[in-house]
Coordinates of N, CA, C and O in Angstrom, one line a residue:
M1 N -4.3 88.3 -23.3 CA -5.6 87.7 -23.0 C -6.5 87.5 -24.2 O -7.1 86.4 -24.4
K2 N -6.5 88.4 -25.2 CA -7.2 88.3 -26.4 C -6.7 87.1 -27.2 O -7.4 86.3 -27.8
N3 N -5.3 87.0 -27.3 CA -4.7 85.9 -28.0 C -5.1 84.5 -27.4 O -5.3 83.6 -28.2
K4 N -5.1 84.4 -26.1 CA -5.5 83.2 -25.5 C -6.9 82.8 -25.8 O -7.2 81.7 -26.1
F5 N -7.8 83.8 -25.8 CA -9.2 83.6 -26.1 C -9.4 83.1 -27.5 O -10.0 82.1 -27.8
L6 N -8.7 83.7 -28.5 CA -8.8 83.3 -29.9 C -8.2 82.0 -30.1 O -8.7 81.2 -30.9
T7 N -7.1 81.7 -29.5 CA -6.4 80.4 -29.6 C -7.3 79.3 -29.1 O -7.5 78.2 -29.7
Q8 N -7.9 79.5 -27.9 CA -8.8 78.5 -27.4 C -10.0 78.3 -28.3 O -10.4 77.1 -28.5
A9 N -10.6 79.3 -28.7 CA -11.8 79.2 -29.6 C -11.4 78.5 -30.9 O -12.2 77.6 -31.3
A10 N -10.3 78.8 -31.5 CA -9.8 78.1 -32.7 C -9.6 76.6 -32.5 O -9.9 75.8 -33.3
M11 N -8.9 76.3 -31.4 CA -8.6 74.9 -31.0 C -9.9 74.1 -30.8 O -10.1 73.0 -31.3
I12 N -10.9 74.7 -30.1 CA -12.2 74.1 -29.9 C -12.9 73.8 -31.2 O -13.4 72.8 -31.5
A13 N -12.9 74.8 -32.1 CA -13.5 74.7 -33.4 C -12.9 73.6 -34.2 O -13.6 72.7 -34.8
A14 N -11.6 73.6 -34.2 CA -10.8 72.5 -35.0 C -11.1 71.2 -34.4 O -11.4 70.2 -35.2
L15 N -11.1 71.0 -33.1 CA -11.4 69.7 -32.5 C -12.8 69.3 -32.8 O -13.0 68.1 -33.0
Y16 N -13.7 70.2 -32.8 CA -15.1 69.9 -33.1 C -15.2 69.3 -34.5 O -15.9 68.3 -34.7
V17 N -14.6 70.0 -35.5 CA -14.6 69.5 -36.9 C -14.0 68.1 -37.0 O -14.5 67.2 -37.6
V18 N -12.8 67.9 -36.4 CA -12.1 66.6 -36.4 C -13.0 65.5 -35.8 O -13.2 64.4 -36.4
L19 N -13.6 65.8 -34.6 CA -14.4 64.7 -34.0 C -15.7 64.4 -34.8 O -16.1 63.3 -34.8
T20 N -16.2 65.4 -35.4 CA -17.4 65.2 -36.3 C -17.0 64.3 -37.4 O -17.7 63.4 -37.8
Y21 N -15.9 64.6 -38.0 CA -15.4 63.9 -39.2 C -15.1 62.4 -38.8 O -15.5 61.5 -39.5
V22 N -14.5 62.2 -37.6 CA -14.3 60.8 -37.1 C -15.6 60.1 -36.9 O -15.7 58.9 -37.4
A23 N -16.6 60.7 -36.3 CA -17.9 60.1 -36.2 C -18.5 59.8 -37.5 O -19.2 58.7 -37.7
N24 N -18.4 60.7 -38.5 CA -18.9 60.4 -39.8 C -18.2 59.2 -40.4 O -18.9 58.3 -41.0
M25 N -16.9 59.1 -40.3 CA -16.1 57.9 -40.8 C -16.6 56.6 -40.2 O -16.6 55.6 -40.9
L26 N -17.0 56.6 -39.0 CA -17.4 55.4 -38.3 C -18.9 55.2 -38.4 O -19.4 54.2 -37.9
G27 N -19.6 56.0 -39.2 CA -21.0 55.9 -39.4 C -21.9 56.1 -38.2 O -23.0 55.7 -38.1
L28 N -21.3 56.9 -37.2 CA -22.1 57.1 -36.0 C -22.9 58.4 -36.1 O -23.8 58.6 -35.2
S29 N -22.6 59.3 -37.0 CA -23.3 60.6 -37.1 C -24.5 60.6 -38.0 O -25.1 61.6 -38.2
S30 N -24.9 59.4 -38.5 CA -26.2 59.3 -39.2 C -26.9 58.0 -38.8 O -26.3 57.2 -38.1
G31 N -28.1 57.9 -39.1 CA -28.9 56.8 -38.7 C -29.9 57.2 -37.6 O -30.1 58.3 -37.3
V32 N -30.5 56.2 -37.1 CA -31.6 56.5 -36.1 C -31.2 57.2 -34.9 O -31.7 58.3 -34.6
I33 N -30.1 56.7 -34.2 CA -29.6 57.5 -33.1 C -28.2 57.9 -33.5 O -27.3 57.0 -33.8
Q34 N -28.0 59.2 -33.5 CA -26.7 59.8 -34.0 C -25.8 60.1 -32.7 O -26.3 60.8 -31.9
V35 N -24.6 59.5 -32.7 CA -23.7 59.8 -31.7 C -22.5 60.6 -32.3 O -21.7 60.0 -33.0
R36 N -22.5 61.8 -32.0 CA -21.4 62.7 -32.5 C -20.4 63.0 -31.4 O -20.8 63.7 -30.4
F37 N -19.2 62.5 -31.5 CA -18.2 62.8 -30.4 C -18.1 64.2 -30.1 O -17.8 64.7 -29.0
S38 N -18.2 65.0 -31.2 CA -18.0 66.5 -31.1 C -19.0 67.1 -30.1 O -18.7 68.1 -29.5
E39 N -20.1 66.5 -30.0 CA -21.1 67.1 -29.1 C -20.7 67.0 -27.6 O -21.2 67.7 -26.8
A40 N -19.8 66.1 -27.3 CA -19.2 66.1 -25.9 C -18.5 67.4 -25.6 O -18.5 67.8 -24.4
L41 N -18.0 68.1 -26.6 CA -17.3 69.4 -26.3 C -18.3 70.5 -25.9 O -17.8 71.5 -25.5
T42 N -19.6 70.2 -26.0 CA -20.5 71.3 -25.6 C -20.5 71.6 -24.1 O -21.2 72.6 -23.7
I43 N -19.7 70.9 -23.3 CA -19.6 71.2 -21.9 C -18.5 72.2 -21.7 O -18.3 72.7 -20.6
L44 N -17.7 72.5 -22.7 CA -16.6 73.4 -22.6 C -16.9 74.8 -22.1 O -16.0 75.5 -21.5
P45 N -18.1 75.3 -22.4 CA -18.4 76.7 -21.8 C -18.3 76.7 -20.2 O -18.1 77.8 -19.7
Y46 N -18.3 75.5 -19.6 CA -18.1 75.5 -18.2 C -16.7 76.0 -17.8 O -16.5 76.6 -16.8
F47 N -15.7 75.7 -18.7 CA -14.3 76.1 -18.5 C -13.9 77.4 -19.0 O -13.0 78.1 -18.4
T48 N -14.4 77.8 -20.2 CA -14.0 79.0 -20.8 C -15.0 79.6 -21.7 O -15.7 78.9 -22.4
P49 N -15.2 80.9 -21.7 CA -16.1 81.6 -22.6 C -15.7 81.5 -24.1 O -16.5 81.6 -25.0
A50 N -14.4 81.1 -24.3 CA -13.9 80.9 -25.7 C -14.6 79.8 -26.4 O -14.6 79.7 -27.6
A51 N -15.2 78.9 -25.6 CA -15.9 77.7 -26.1 C -17.2 78.2 -26.9 O -17.6 77.5 -27.8
I52 N -17.7 79.3 -26.6 CA -19.0 79.8 -27.2 C -18.7 80.0 -28.7 O -19.4 79.3 -29.5
P53 N -17.8 80.9 -29.1 CA -17.5 81.0 -30.5 C -16.9 79.8 -31.1 O -17.1 79.4 -32.3
G54 N -16.1 79.1 -30.3 CA -15.4 77.8 -30.8 C -16.4 76.8 -31.2 O -16.3 76.2 -32.3
L55 N -17.4 76.5 -30.4 CA -18.4 75.5 -30.7 C -19.2 76.0 -31.9 O -19.6 75.2 -32.8
F56 N -19.6 77.2 -32.0 CA -20.4 77.8 -33.1 C -19.6 77.6 -34.4 O -20.2 77.1 -35.4
V57 N -18.4 78.0 -34.5 CA -17.6 77.9 -35.7 C -17.4 76.5 -36.1 O -17.5 76.1 -37.2
G58 N -17.1 75.7 -35.1 CA -16.8 74.2 -35.3 C -18.1 73.6 -35.9 O -18.0 72.8 -36.9
C59 N -19.2 73.9 -35.3 CA -20.5 73.3 -35.8 C -20.8 73.8 -37.2 O -21.2 73.0 -38.1
L60 N -20.6 75.1 -37.4 CA -20.8 75.7 -38.8 C -19.9 75.1 -39.8 O -20.4 74.6 -40.9
L61 N -18.7 74.9 -39.6 CA -17.7 74.3 -40.5 C -18.1 72.8 -40.7 O -18.0 72.3 -41.9
S62 N -18.4 72.1 -39.6 CA -18.8 70.7 -39.8 C -20.0 70.5 -40.6 O -20.0 69.6 -41.5
N63 N -21.0 71.4 -40.4 CA -22.2 71.3 -41.2 C -22.0 71.6 -42.7 O -22.5 71.0 -43.6
I64 N -21.1 72.6 -42.9 CA -20.8 72.9 -44.3 C -20.0 71.8 -45.0 O -20.3 71.4 -46.1
L65 N -19.0 71.3 -44.3 CA -18.1 70.2 -44.9 C -18.9 68.9 -45.0 O -18.6 68.1 -45.9
A66 N -19.9 68.7 -44.2 CA -20.7 67.5 -44.4 C -21.8 67.6 -45.5 O -22.5 66.7 -45.8
G67 N -21.8 68.8 -46.1 CA -22.8 69.0 -47.3 C -24.2 69.3 -46.8 O -25.1 69.0 -47.6
G68 N -24.4 69.8 -45.6 CA -25.7 70.1 -45.2 C -26.3 71.2 -46.0 O -25.6 72.1 -46.6
I69 N -27.7 71.2 -46.0 CA -28.4 72.3 -46.7 C -28.3 73.6 -45.8 O -27.9 73.5 -44.7
L70 N -28.6 74.7 -46.4 CA -28.5 76.0 -45.8 C -29.2 76.0 -44.4 O -28.7 76.5 -43.4
L71 N -30.5 75.5 -44.4 CA -31.2 75.5 -43.1 C -30.5 74.7 -42.0 O -30.5 75.1 -40.9
D72 N -29.9 73.6 -42.4 CA -29.2 72.8 -41.5 C -27.9 73.5 -41.0 O -27.6 73.5 -39.8
V73 N -27.2 74.0 -41.9 CA -25.9 74.7 -41.6 C -26.2 75.9 -40.7 O -25.6 76.0 -39.6
I74 N -27.2 76.7 -41.0 CA -27.5 77.9 -40.2 C -28.2 77.5 -38.9 O -27.8 77.9 -37.8
G75 N -29.3 76.8 -39.1 CA -30.1 76.4 -37.9 C -29.4 75.6 -36.9 O -29.5 75.9 -35.7
G76 N -28.7 74.5 -37.3 CA -28.0 73.7 -36.4 C -26.9 74.5 -35.7 O -26.7 74.3 -34.5
S77 N -26.2 75.4 -36.4 CA -25.1 76.2 -35.8 C -25.7 77.2 -34.8 O -25.1 77.4 -33.7
L78 N -26.8 77.7 -35.1 CA -27.5 78.7 -34.2 C -28.0 78.0 -32.9 O -27.9 78.5 -31.8
I79 N -28.5 76.7 -33.1 CA -28.9 76.0 -31.9 C -27.6 75.7 -31.0 O -27.7 75.9 -29.8
T80 N -26.5 75.4 -31.6 CA -25.3 75.2 -30.8 C -24.8 76.5 -30.2 O -24.4 76.4 -29.0
L81 N -24.9 77.6 -30.9 CA -24.5 78.9 -30.3 C -25.4 79.2 -29.1 O -24.9 79.6 -28.0
A82 N -26.7 79.1 -29.2 CA -27.6 79.4 -28.1 C -27.3 78.5 -26.9 O -27.3 79.0 -25.8
A83 N -27.2 77.2 -27.2 CA -26.9 76.3 -26.1 C -25.6 76.6 -25.4 O -25.5 76.5 -24.2
A84 N -24.6 77.0 -26.2 CA -23.3 77.4 -25.6 C -23.4 78.6 -24.6 O -22.8 78.6 -23.5
F85 N -24.2 79.6 -25.0 CA -24.5 80.7 -24.2 C -25.1 80.3 -22.9 O -24.8 80.7 -21.8
V86 N -26.2 79.5 -23.0 CA -26.9 79.0 -21.8 C -26.0 78.1 -20.9 O -26.0 78.3 -19.7
S87 N -25.2 77.3 -21.6 CA -24.3 76.4 -20.8 C -23.3 77.3 -20.0 O -23.0 77.0 -18.8
Y88 N -22.8 78.3 -20.6 CA -21.9 79.3 -20.0 C -22.6 79.9 -18.8 O -22.0 80.1 -17.7
A89 N -23.9 80.3 -19.0 CA -24.6 80.9 -17.9 C -24.8 79.9 -16.7 O -25.0 80.4 -15.6
L90 N -24.9 78.7 -17.0 CA -25.1 77.6 -16.0 C -23.8 77.1 -15.4 O -23.8 76.1 -14.6
R91 N -22.7 77.7 -15.7 CA -21.4 77.2 -15.3 C -21.2 77.0 -13.8 O -20.3 76.3 -13.3
K92 N -22.0 77.7 -13.0 CA -21.9 77.6 -11.5 C -22.5 76.3 -11.1 O -22.3 75.8 -10.0
H93 N -23.2 75.6 -12.0 CA -23.9 74.3 -11.7 C -23.3 73.3 -12.6 O -23.9 73.0 -13.7
K94 N -22.2 72.8 -12.2 CA -21.3 71.9 -13.0 C -22.1 70.9 -13.9 O -21.8 70.7 -15.1
L95 N -22.9 70.1 -13.3 CA -23.6 69.0 -14.0 C -24.8 69.4 -14.8 O -25.3 68.6 -15.6
L96 N -25.1 70.7 -14.8 CA -26.2 71.2 -15.6 C -25.8 71.7 -17.0 O -26.6 71.9 -17.9
V97 N -24.5 71.9 -17.2 CA -24.0 72.5 -18.4 C -24.3 71.6 -19.7 O -24.3 72.2 -20.8
C98 N -24.5 70.4 -19.5 CA -24.8 69.5 -20.6 C -26.3 69.6 -21.1 O -26.6 69.2 -22.2
L99 N -27.2 70.2 -20.2 CA -28.6 70.2 -20.6 C -29.0 71.1 -21.7 O -29.8 70.7 -22.6
P100 N -28.4 72.3 -21.9 CA -28.8 73.2 -23.0 C -28.6 72.5 -24.4 O -29.5 72.6 -25.2
P101 N -27.5 71.9 -24.7 CA -27.3 71.3 -26.0 C -28.3 70.1 -26.2 O -28.8 69.9 -27.3
I102 N -28.5 69.3 -25.1 CA -29.4 68.2 -25.2 C -30.8 68.7 -25.5 O -31.4 68.2 -26.5
I103 N -31.3 69.7 -24.8 CA -32.6 70.2 -25.0 C -32.8 70.9 -26.3 O -33.7 70.7 -27.1
G104 N -31.8 71.8 -26.6 CA -31.8 72.5 -27.9 C -31.9 71.7 -29.1 O -32.7 71.9 -30.0
N105 N -31.0 70.7 -29.1 CA -30.9 69.8 -30.3 C -32.1 68.8 -30.4 O -32.6 68.6 -31.4
T106 N -32.6 68.4 -29.2 CA -33.8 67.5 -29.2 C -35.0 68.2 -29.7 O -35.8 67.6 -30.5
I107 N -35.1 69.5 -29.4 CA -36.3 70.2 -29.9 C -36.1 70.7 -31.3 O -37.0 70.6 -32.2
G108 N -34.9 71.3 -31.6 CA -34.7 72.0 -32.9 C -34.3 71.2 -34.1 O -34.9 71.4 -35.2
V109 N -33.5 70.2 -33.9 CA -33.0 69.4 -35.0 C -34.1 68.7 -35.8 O -34.1 68.6 -37.0
P110 N -35.1 68.1 -35.1 CA -36.2 67.4 -35.8 C -36.9 68.3 -36.8 O -37.3 67.9 -37.9
F111 N -37.1 69.6 -36.4 CA -37.8 70.5 -37.3 C -36.9 70.9 -38.5 O -37.4 71.1 -39.6
I112 N -35.6 71.0 -38.3 CA -34.7 71.2 -39.4 C -34.7 70.0 -40.4 O -34.8 70.1 -41.6
L113 N -34.8 68.8 -39.8 CA -34.9 67.6 -40.6 C -36.2 67.5 -41.4 O -36.2 67.2 -42.6
R114 N -37.3 67.9 -40.7 CA -38.6 67.9 -41.3 C -38.7 68.9 -42.5 O -39.1 68.6 -43.6
Y115 N -38.4 70.2 -42.1 CA -38.6 71.3 -43.1 C -37.4 71.5 -44.1 O -37.6 72.0 -45.2
G116 N -36.3 71.1 -43.7 CA -35.1 71.2 -44.5 C -34.9 70.1 -45.5 O -34.6 70.2 -46.7
Y117 N -35.2 68.9 -45.0 CA -34.9 67.7 -45.8 C -36.2 67.0 -46.2 O -36.2 65.9 -46.9
G118 N -37.4 67.5 -45.8 CA -38.6 67.0 -46.2 C -39.0 65.6 -45.6 O -39.8 64.9 -46.2
I119 N -38.5 65.3 -44.4 CA -38.9 64.1 -43.8 C -40.3 64.2 -43.3 O -40.8 65.3 -43.0
V120 N -41.0 63.1 -43.3 CA -42.5 63.0 -43.0 C -42.8 63.8 -41.7 O -42.1 63.6 -40.7
E121 N -43.8 64.6 -41.8 CA -44.2 65.5 -40.7 C -44.5 64.7 -39.4 O -44.2 65.1 -38.3
D122 N -45.2 63.5 -39.5 CA -45.6 62.8 -38.4 C -44.4 62.2 -37.6 O -44.5 61.7 -36.5
S123 N -43.2 62.3 -38.2 CA -42.0 61.7 -37.6 C -41.3 62.6 -36.6 O -40.3 62.2 -36.0
I124 N -41.8 63.9 -36.4 CA -41.1 64.8 -35.5 C -41.0 64.2 -34.1 O -39.9 64.3 -33.5
P125 N -42.1 63.7 -33.5 CA -41.9 63.1 -32.1 C -40.9 62.0 -32.1 O -40.1 61.9 -31.2
Y126 N -40.9 61.2 -33.1 CA -39.9 60.1 -33.2 C -38.5 60.6 -33.3 O -37.6 60.1 -32.6
M127 N -38.3 61.6 -34.1 CA -37.0 62.2 -34.3 C -36.6 62.9 -33.0 O -35.4 62.9 -32.7
M128 N -37.5 63.5 -32.3 CA -37.1 64.1 -31.0 C -36.6 63.1 -30.1 O -35.6 63.3 -29.3
L129 N -37.2 61.9 -30.1 CA -36.8 60.8 -29.2 C -35.4 60.3 -29.6 O -34.5 60.1 -28.8
T130 N -35.2 60.1 -30.9 CA -33.9 59.6 -31.4 C -32.8 60.6 -31.3 O -31.7 60.3 -30.9
V131 N -33.1 61.8 -31.7 CA -32.0 62.9 -31.6 C -31.7 63.1 -30.1 O -30.5 63.2 -29.7
G132 N -32.7 63.1 -29.3 CA -32.5 63.3 -27.8 C -31.7 62.1 -27.2 O -30.8 62.4 -26.4
A133 N -31.9 60.9 -27.7 CA -31.1 59.8 -27.2 C -29.6 59.9 -27.6 O -28.7 59.7 -26.7
G134 N -29.4 60.3 -28.8 CA -28.0 60.6 -29.3 C -27.4 61.7 -28.5 O -26.2 61.6 -28.1
E135 N -28.1 62.7 -28.2 CA -27.6 63.9 -27.4 C -27.3 63.5 -26.0 O -26.3 63.9 -25.4
V136 N -28.1 62.6 -25.4 CA -27.9 62.2 -24.0 C -26.6 61.4 -24.0 O -25.8 61.5 -23.1
I137 N -26.4 60.5 -25.0 CA -25.1 59.8 -25.1 C -23.9 60.7 -25.3 O -22.9 60.6 -24.5
S138 N -24.0 61.6 -26.3 CA -22.9 62.5 -26.6 C -22.6 63.5 -25.6 O -21.5 63.7 -25.1
C139 N -23.6 64.3 -25.2 CA -23.5 65.4 -24.3 C -23.6 65.0 -22.8 O -22.8 65.4 -22.0
G140 N -24.6 64.2 -22.5 CA -24.9 63.8 -21.2 C -23.9 62.8 -20.6 O -23.4 63.0 -19.5
I141 N -23.5 61.8 -21.3 CA -22.6 60.8 -20.8 C -21.2 61.1 -21.2 O -20.3 61.4 -20.3
L142 N -20.9 61.2 -22.5 CA -19.5 61.5 -22.9 C -19.1 62.9 -22.4 O -17.9 63.1 -22.0
G143 N -20.0 63.9 -22.5 CA -19.7 65.2 -22.1 C -19.4 65.4 -20.6 O -18.4 66.0 -20.2
I144 N -20.2 64.7 -19.8 CA -19.9 64.8 -18.4 C -18.6 64.0 -18.0 O -17.9 64.5 -17.2
L145 N -18.4 62.9 -18.7 CA -17.1 62.2 -18.4 C -15.9 63.2 -18.8 O -14.9 63.2 -18.1
L146 N -16.0 63.9 -19.9 CA -15.0 64.8 -20.3 C -14.9 66.0 -19.3 O -13.8 66.3 -18.9
L147 N -16.0 66.5 -18.9 CA -16.0 67.5 -17.9 C -15.3 67.1 -16.6 O -14.4 67.8 -16.1
L148 N -15.6 65.9 -16.1 CA -14.9 65.4 -14.9 C -13.4 65.2 -15.1 O -12.6 65.5 -14.2
A149 N -13.1 64.7 -16.3 CA -11.6 64.5 -16.6 C -10.9 65.8 -16.7 O -9.8 65.9 -16.2
L150 N -11.5 66.8 -17.4 CA -10.8 68.1 -17.5 C -10.8 68.9 -16.3 O -9.9 69.8 -16.1
S151 N -11.7 68.7 -15.4 CA -11.8 69.5 -14.1 C -10.5 69.3 -13.3 O -10.1 70.3 -12.6
K152 N -9.9 68.2 -13.4 CA -8.7 67.9 -12.6 C -7.5 68.8 -13.1 O -6.6 69.1 -12.3
Q153 N -7.5 69.2 -14.4 CA -6.4 70.0 -15.0 C -6.9 71.3 -15.5 O -6.3 71.9 -16.4
R154 N -8.0 71.8 -15.0 CA -8.7 73.0 -15.5 C -7.7 74.1 -15.7 O -7.7 74.7 -16.8
N155 N -6.9 74.5 -14.7 CA -6.1 75.7 -14.8 C -4.9 75.5 -15.8 O -4.5 76.4 -16.5
A156 N -4.4 74.2 -15.8 CA -3.3 73.9 -16.7 C -3.8 74.0 -18.2 O -3.0 74.4 -19.1
I157 N -5.0 73.6 -18.5 CA -5.5 73.6 -19.8 C -6.1 74.9 -20.3 O -5.8 75.4 -21.3
F158 N -6.9 75.5 -19.4 CA -7.6 76.7 -19.8 C -7.1 78.0 -19.2 O -7.5 79.1 -19.5
G159 N -6.3 77.8 -18.2 CA -5.8 79.0 -17.5 C -6.9 79.4 -16.5 O -8.0 78.9 -16.4
E160 N -6.6 80.4 -15.7 CA -7.6 80.9 -14.7 C -8.6 81.8 -15.5 O -8.2 82.6 -16.3
Q161 N -9.8 81.6 -15.2 CA -10.9 82.3 -15.9 C -11.5 83.3 -14.9 O -11.6 83.2 -13.8

């Protein structure tokens, strides 16, 4: 059981890093509205608790490899970790599991951008709007589509939880 948990967490972390890298290559993870394919994976706590450390480690590695500053690496990863815990707690409500990462990133990331990267203070509401839009696309739309697709093969992919 422990090996299955570690394997699932490692696979989720690796997939998160790869999907973040692909979005970076396509220029989708920067700009006004950022669409990161890896954020669709934030629905995985619905299927397995191994997604909690998997998403955290994947986000941490992605932020480090992308050259993020310390506040971005730690803050962004902690937002992902907290959202994963809350998503796991909401797993009885299938379509709500995408809300914690959307809300957490919409509120938290603009402050990281402001205080970590020195972006103009008055831009926080604007960044909340644009980060939120990207999260709705990544987590809300792509994430729910992924959740619905994986639901059909839940036991084959994740085993019985």
